[in-house]
CSV table of C-alpha atoms and ligand atoms in Angstrom, one decimal:
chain,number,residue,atom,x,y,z
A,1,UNK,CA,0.0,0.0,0.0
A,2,UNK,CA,1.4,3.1,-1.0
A,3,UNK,CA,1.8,5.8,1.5
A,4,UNK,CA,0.3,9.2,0.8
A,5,UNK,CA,2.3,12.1,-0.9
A,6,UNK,CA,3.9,14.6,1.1
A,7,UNK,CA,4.2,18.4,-0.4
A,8,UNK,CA,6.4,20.9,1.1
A,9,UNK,CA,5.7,24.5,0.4
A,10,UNK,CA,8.4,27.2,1.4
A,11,UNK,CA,7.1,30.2,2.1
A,12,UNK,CA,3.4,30.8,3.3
A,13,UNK,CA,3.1,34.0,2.2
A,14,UNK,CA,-0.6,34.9,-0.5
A,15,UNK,CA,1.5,32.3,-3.6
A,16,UNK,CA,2.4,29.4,-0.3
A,17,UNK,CA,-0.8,29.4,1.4
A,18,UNK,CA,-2.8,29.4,-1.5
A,19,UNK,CA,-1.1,26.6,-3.4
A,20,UNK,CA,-1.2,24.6,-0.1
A,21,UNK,CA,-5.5,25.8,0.2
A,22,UNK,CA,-5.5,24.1,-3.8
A,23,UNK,CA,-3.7,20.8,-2.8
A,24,UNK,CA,-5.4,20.6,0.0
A,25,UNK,CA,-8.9,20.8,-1.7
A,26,UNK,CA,-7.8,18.1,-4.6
A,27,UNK,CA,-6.7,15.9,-1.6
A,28,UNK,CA,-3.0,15.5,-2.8
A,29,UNK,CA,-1.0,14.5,0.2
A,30,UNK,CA,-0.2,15.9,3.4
A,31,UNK,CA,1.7,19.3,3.2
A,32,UNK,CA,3.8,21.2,5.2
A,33,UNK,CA,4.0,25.0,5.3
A,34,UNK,CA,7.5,26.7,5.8
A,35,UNK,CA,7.9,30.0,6.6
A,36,UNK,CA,10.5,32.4,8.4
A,37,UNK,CA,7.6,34.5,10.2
A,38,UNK,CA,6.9,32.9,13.7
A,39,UNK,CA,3.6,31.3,14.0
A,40,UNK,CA,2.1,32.2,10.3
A,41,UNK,CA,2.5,28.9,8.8
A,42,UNK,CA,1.7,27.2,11.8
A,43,UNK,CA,-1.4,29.5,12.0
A,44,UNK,CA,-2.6,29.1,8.4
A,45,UNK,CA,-1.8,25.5,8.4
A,46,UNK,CA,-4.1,24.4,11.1
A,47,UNK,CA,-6.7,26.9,10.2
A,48,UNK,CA,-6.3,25.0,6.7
A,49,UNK,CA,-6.7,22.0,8.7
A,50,UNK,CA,-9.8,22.6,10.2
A,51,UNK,CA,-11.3,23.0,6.2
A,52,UNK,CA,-11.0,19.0,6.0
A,53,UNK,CA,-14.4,18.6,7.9
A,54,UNK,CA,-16.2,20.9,6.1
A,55,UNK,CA,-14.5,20.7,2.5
A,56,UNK,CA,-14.3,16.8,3.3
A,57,UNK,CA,-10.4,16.4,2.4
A,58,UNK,CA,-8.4,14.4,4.5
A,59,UNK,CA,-4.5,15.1,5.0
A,60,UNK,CA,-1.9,15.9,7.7
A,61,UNK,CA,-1.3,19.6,7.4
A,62,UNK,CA,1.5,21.3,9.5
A,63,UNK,CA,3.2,24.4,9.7
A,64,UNK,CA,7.1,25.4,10.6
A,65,UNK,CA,9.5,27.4,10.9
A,66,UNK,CA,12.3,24.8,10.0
A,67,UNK,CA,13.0,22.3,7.9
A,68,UNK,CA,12.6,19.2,10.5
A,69,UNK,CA,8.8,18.4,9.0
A,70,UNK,CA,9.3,18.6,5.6
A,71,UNK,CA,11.7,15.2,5.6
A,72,UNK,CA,11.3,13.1,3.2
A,73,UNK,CA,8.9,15.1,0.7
A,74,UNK,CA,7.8,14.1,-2.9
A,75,UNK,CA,7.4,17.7,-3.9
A,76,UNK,CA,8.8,21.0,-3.0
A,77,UNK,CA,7.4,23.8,-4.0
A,78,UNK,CA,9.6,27.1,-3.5
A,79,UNK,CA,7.3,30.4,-3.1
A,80,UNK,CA,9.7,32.3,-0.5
A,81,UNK,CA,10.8,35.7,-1.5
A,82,UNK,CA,9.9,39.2,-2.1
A,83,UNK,CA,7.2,40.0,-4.6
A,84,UNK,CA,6.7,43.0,-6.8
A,85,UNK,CA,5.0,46.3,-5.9
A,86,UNK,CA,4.0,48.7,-8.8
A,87,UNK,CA,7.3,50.4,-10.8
A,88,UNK,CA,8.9,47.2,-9.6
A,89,UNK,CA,10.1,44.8,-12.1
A,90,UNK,CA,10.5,40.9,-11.9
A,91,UNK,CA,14.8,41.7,-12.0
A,92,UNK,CA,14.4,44.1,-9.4
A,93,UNK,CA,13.6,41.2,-7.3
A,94,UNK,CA,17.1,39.1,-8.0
A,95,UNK,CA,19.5,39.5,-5.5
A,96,UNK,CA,17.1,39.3,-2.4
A,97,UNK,CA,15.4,36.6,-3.7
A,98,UNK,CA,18.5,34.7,-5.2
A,99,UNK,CA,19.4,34.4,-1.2
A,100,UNK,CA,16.4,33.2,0.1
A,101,UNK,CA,15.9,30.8,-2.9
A,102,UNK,CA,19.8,29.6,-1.8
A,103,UNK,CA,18.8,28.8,1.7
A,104,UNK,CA,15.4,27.4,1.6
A,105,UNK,CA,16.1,25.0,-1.5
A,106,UNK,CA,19.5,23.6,0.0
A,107,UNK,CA,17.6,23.2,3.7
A,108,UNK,CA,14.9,21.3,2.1
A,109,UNK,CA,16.6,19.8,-0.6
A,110,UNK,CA,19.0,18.1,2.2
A,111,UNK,CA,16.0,16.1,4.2
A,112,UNK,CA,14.5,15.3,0.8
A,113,UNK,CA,17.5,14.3,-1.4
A,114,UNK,CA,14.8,12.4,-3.5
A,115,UNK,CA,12.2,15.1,-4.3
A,116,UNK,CA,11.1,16.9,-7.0
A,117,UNK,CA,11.4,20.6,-6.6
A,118,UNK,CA,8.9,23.2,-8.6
A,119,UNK,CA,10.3,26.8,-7.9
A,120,UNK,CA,7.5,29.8,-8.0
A,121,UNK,CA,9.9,32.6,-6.2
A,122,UNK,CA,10.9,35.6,-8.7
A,123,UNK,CA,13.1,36.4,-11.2
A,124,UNK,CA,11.6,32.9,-12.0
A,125,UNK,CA,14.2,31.2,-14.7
A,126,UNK,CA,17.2,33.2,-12.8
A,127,UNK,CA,16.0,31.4,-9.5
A,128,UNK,CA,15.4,28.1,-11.0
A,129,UNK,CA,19.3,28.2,-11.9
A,130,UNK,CA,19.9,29.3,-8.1
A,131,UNK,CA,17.7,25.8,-6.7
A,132,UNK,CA,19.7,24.0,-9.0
A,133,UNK,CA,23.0,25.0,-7.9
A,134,UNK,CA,21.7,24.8,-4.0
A,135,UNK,CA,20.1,21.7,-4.3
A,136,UNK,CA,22.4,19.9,-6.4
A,137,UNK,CA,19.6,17.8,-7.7
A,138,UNK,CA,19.3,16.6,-11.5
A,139,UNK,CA,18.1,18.8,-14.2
A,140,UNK,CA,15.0,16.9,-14.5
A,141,UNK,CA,13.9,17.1,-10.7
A,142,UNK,CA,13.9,21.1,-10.6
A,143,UNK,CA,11.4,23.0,-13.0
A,144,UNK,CA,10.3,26.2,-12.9
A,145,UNK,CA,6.5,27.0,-12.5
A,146,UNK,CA,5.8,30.3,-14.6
A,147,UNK,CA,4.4,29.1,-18.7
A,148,UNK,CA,1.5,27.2,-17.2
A,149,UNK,CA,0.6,31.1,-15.3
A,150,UNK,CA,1.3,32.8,-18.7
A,151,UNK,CA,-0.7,30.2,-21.0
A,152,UNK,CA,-3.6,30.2,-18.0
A,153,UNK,CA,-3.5,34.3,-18.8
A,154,UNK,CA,-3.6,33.7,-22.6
A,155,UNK,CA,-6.1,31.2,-22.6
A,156,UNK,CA,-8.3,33.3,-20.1
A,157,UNK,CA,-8.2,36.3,-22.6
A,158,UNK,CA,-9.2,33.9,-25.2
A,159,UNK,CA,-11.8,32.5,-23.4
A,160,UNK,CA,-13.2,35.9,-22.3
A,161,UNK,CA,-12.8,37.1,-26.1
A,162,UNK,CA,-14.6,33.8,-27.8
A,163,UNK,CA,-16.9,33.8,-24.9
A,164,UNK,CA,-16.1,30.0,-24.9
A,165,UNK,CA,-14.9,27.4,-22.3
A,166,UNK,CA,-11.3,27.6,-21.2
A,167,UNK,CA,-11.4,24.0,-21.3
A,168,UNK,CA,-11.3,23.5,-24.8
A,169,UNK,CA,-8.7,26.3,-25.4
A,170,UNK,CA,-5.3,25.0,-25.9
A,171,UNK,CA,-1.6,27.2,-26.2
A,172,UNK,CA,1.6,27.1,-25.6
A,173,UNK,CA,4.0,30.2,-23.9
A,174,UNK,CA,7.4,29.7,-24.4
A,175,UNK,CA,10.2,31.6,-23.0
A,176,UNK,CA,11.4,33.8,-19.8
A,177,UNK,CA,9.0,34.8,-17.1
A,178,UNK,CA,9.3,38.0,-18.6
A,179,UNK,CA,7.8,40.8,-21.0
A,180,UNK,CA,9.5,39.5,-23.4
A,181,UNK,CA,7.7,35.7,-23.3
A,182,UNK,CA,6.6,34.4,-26.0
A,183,UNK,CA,3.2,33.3,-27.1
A,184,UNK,CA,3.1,31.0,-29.7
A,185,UNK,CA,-0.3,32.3,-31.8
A,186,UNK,CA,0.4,29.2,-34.5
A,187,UNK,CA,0.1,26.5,-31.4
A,188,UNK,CA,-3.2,28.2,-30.0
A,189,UNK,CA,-6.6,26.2,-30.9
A,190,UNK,CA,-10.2,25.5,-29.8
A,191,UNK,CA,-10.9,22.2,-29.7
A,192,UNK,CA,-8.6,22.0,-32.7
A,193,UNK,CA,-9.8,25.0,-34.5
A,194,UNK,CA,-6.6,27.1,-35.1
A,195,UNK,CA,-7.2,30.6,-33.3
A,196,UNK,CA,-6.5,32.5,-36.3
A,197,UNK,CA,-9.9,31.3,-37.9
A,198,UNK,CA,-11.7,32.9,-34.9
A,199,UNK,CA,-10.6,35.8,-33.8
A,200,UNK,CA,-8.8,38.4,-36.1
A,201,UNK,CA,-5.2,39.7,-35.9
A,202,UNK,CA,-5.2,42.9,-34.2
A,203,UNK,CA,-7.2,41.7,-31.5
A,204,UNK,CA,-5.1,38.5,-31.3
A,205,UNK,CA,-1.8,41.0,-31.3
A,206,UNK,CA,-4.0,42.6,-28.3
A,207,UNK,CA,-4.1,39.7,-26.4
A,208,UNK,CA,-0.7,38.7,-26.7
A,209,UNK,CA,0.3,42.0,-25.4
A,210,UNK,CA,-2.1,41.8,-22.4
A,211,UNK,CA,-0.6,38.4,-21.7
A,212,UNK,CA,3.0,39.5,-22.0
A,213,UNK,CA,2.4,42.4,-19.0
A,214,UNK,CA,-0.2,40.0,-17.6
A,215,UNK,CA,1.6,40.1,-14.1
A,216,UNK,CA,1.9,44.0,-14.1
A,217,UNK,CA,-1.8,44.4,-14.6
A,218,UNK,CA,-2.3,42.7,-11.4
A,219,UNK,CA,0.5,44.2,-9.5
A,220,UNK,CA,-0.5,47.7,-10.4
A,221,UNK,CA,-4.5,47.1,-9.2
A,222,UNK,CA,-3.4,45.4,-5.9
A,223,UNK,CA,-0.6,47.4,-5.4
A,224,UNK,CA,0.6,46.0,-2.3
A,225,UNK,CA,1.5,42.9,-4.0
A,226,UNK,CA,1.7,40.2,-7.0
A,227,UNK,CA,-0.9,37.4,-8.4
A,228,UNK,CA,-1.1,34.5,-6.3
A,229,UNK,CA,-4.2,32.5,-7.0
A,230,UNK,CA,-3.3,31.6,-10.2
A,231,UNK,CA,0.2,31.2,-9.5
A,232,UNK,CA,-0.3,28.3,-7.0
A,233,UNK,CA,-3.0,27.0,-9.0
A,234,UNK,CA,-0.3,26.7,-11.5
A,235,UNK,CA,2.6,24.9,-9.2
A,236,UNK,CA,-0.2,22.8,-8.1
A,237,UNK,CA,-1.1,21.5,-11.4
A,238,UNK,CA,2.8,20.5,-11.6
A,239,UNK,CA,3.1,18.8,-8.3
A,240,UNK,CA,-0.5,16.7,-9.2
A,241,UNK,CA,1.2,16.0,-12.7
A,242,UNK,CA,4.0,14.4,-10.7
A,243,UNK,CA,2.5,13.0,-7.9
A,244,UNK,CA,-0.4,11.4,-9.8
A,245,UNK,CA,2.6,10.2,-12.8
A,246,UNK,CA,0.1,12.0,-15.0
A,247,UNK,CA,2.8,12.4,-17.9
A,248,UNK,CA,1.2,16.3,-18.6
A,249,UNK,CA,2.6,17.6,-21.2
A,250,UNK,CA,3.1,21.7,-19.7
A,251,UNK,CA,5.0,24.6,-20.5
A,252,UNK,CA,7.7,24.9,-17.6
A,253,UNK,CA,11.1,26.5,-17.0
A,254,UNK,CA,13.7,23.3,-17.4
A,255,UNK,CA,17.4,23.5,-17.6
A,256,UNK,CA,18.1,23.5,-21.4
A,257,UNK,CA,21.8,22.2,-22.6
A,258,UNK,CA,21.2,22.9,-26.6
A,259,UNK,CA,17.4,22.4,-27.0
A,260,UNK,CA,16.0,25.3,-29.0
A,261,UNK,CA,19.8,25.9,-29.5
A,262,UNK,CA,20.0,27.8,-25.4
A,263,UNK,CA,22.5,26.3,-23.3
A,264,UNK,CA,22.7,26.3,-19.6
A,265,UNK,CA,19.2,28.3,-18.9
A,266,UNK,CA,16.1,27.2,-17.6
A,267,UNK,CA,13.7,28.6,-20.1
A,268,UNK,CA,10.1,28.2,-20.1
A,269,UNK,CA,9.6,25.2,-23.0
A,270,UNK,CA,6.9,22.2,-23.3
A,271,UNK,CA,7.9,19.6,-20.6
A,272,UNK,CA,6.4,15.7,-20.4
A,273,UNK,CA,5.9,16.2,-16.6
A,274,UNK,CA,5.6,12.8,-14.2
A,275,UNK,CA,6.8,10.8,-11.3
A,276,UNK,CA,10.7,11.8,-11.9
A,277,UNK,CA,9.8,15.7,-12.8
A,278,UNK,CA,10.9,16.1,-16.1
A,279,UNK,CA,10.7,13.0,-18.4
A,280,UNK,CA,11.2,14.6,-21.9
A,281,UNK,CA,11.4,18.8,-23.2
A,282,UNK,CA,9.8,18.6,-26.2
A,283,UNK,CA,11.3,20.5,-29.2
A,284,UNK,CA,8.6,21.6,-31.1
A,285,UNK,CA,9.3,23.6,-34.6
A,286,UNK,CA,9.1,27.3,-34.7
A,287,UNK,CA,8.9,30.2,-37.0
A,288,UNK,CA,12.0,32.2,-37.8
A,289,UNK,CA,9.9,35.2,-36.0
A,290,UNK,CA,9.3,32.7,-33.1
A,291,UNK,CA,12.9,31.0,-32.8
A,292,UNK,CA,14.3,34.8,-33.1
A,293,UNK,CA,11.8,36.0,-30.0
A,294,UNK,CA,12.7,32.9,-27.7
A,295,UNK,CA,16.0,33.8,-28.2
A,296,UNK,CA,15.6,37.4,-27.5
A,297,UNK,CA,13.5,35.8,-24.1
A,298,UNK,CA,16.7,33.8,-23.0
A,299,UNK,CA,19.1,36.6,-23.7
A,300,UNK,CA,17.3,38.4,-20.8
A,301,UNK,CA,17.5,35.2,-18.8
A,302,UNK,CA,20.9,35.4,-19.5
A,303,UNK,CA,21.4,38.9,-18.3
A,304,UNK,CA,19.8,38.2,-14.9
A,305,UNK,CA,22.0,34.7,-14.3
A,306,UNK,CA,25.0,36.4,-15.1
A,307,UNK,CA,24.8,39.0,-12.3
A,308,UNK,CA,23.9,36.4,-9.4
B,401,LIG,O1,4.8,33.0,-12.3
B,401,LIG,C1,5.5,33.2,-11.3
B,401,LIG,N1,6.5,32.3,-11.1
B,401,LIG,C2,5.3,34.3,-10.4
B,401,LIG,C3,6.0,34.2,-9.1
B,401,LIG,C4,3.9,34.7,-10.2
B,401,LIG,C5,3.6,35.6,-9.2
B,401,LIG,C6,4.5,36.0,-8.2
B,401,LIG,N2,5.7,35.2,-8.1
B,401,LIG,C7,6.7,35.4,-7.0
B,401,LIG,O2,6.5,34.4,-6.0
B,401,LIG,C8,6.8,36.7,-6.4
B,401,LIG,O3,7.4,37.7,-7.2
B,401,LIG,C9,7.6,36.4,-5.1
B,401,LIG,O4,9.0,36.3,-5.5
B,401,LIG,C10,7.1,35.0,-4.8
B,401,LIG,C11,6.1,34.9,-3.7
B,401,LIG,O5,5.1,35.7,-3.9
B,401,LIG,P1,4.0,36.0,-2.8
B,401,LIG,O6,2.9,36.9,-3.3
B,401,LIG,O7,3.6,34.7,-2.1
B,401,LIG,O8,4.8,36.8,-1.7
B,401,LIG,P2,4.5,37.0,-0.1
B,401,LIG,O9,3.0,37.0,0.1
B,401,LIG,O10,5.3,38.1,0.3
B,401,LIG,O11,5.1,35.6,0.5
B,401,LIG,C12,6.4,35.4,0.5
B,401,LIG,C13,6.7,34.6,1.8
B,401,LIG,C14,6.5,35.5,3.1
B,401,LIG,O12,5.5,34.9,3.9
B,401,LIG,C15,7.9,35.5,3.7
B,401,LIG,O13,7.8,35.5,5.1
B,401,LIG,C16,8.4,34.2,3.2
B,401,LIG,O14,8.0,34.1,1.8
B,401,LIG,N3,9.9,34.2,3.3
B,401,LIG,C17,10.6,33.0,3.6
B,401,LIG,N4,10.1,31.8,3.9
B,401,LIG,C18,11.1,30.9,4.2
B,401,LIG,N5,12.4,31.1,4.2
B,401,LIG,C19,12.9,32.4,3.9
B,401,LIG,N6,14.2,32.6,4.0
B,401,LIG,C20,11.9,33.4,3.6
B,401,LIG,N7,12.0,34.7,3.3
B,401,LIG,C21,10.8,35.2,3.1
């Protein structure tokens, strides 16, 4: 009899708390919360706890402020760090995050040498490169969570366009976690219909610009802060994928070494996602325009690793 899953989620902050509220509701595993703040995780944990009677999920939930709980997790999911506040950008973020990603994904990554780890925390490729090197785990067991959020923004602008389910509309974001992403218009259908025959080109353009400063919309209405419920809703939807052995096929940041001809960046690509993380990046042809704009994506990854 298998045992059940165990998620750790670093940082309990609106991104930790929320992802934990989403794999608690699809009954995932037991989780435990990590924060540095004294009591907050332990407070939102069992509050999250006492959901389980009413929302009828069953699973151990704790919270911490170390590292002793989380032993031997399937999945950690990295949320710890700064986020944005308007006239911020995402690489205005790098240094203080780069340290806190550094600590909390060696600490956890040493009482759970065989997890999986899905990092959320911002600059998102440049701190994918920094759980790597902490961790010291294999390529394919860290991934960054950030194309799943920029297809989920995509698709919803579709969807709100078309006025159709979101269900049955399928795309594909490629690149850095970063204006400069890349929406691939001649991978986007519904239910198989290429998007081009339903909506015309300058309101497609308009929706691939709205999805490319898809984060800054939200950070300048909240103002005090960044998206978070479809952020966690994305890292959850990884974890599932790997906990259930779903073999998803998702965009997510993974360590390329000469796919899409980038070397040594995690860049935000199609990934077959299952038990062991990543099983296969898919290389998927591109248009000279396309090839040209991931490229222009990963040379601003580029910028960002090269000053940690
Ligand atoms: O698509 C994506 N990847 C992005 C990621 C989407 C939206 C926002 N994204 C980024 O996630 C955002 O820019 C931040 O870098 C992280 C977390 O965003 P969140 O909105 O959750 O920030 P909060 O609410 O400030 O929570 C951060 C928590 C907070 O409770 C801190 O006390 C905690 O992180 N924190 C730590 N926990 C553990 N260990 C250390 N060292 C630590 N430092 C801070």
């Amino acid at each position: 009899m298998g045992k059940r899953a165990k998620i750790t989620i670093v940082g309990a902050g609106n991104i930790g708390a929320t992802a934990a509220h989403w794999a608690a509701s699809k009954e995932l595993g037991d989780i435990v919360l990590v924060d540095v703040v004294e009591g907050v995780p332990q407070g939102k944990g069992l509050d999250l706890a006492q959901a389980g009677p009413v929302e009828g999920f069953d699973a151990r939930i704790v919270g911490t402020n170390g590292y002793d709980e989380t032993a031997d997790s399937d999945v950690i999911i990295i949320t710890a760090g700064l986020a944005r506040k308007p006239g911020m950008s995402r690489d205005d973020l790098l240094k203080t995050n780069a340290k806190i990603v550094h600590e909390c994904a060696s600490k956890a990554a040493a009482k759970s040498p065989n997890a999986v780890i899905i990092v959320i925390s911002n600059p998102l490729d440049a701190m994918c490169t920094v759980a790597h090197r902490a961790s010291g785990f294999p390529k394919h067991r860290v991934i960054g969570m950030a194309g799943i959020l920029d297809t989920a923004r995509y698709r919803a602008f579709l969807g709100m366009e078309l006025n159709v389910s979101v269900e049955d509309i399928q795309a594909l974001v490629l690149g850095g976690h970063g204006d400069a992403m890349v929406p691939l218009v001649s991978y986007t259908s519904v239910s198989g219909i290429p998007i081009t025959q339903l909506i015309p080109k300058d309101k497609l353009d308009a929706i691939v610009k709205r999805t490319r400063t898809g984060g800054g919309e939200i950070v300048g209405l909240l103002k005090t802060g960044s998206a978070y419920y479809a952020p966690s809703a994305a890292g959850v939807q990884m974890a599932e994928a790997i906990i259930k052995d779903k073999k998803r096929i998702l965009p997510c940041a993974a360590l390329l070494e000469g796919e899409y001809g980038i070397n040594g960046l995690f860049i935000g690509v199609p990934v077959l996602l299952g038990k062991n993380g990543i099983e296969k990046v898919l290389e998927v042809t591109l248009t000279n325009d396309e090839r040209a704009d991931l490229h222009k994506s990963a040379a601003g990854v580029q910028e960002l690793v090269d000053l940690l």
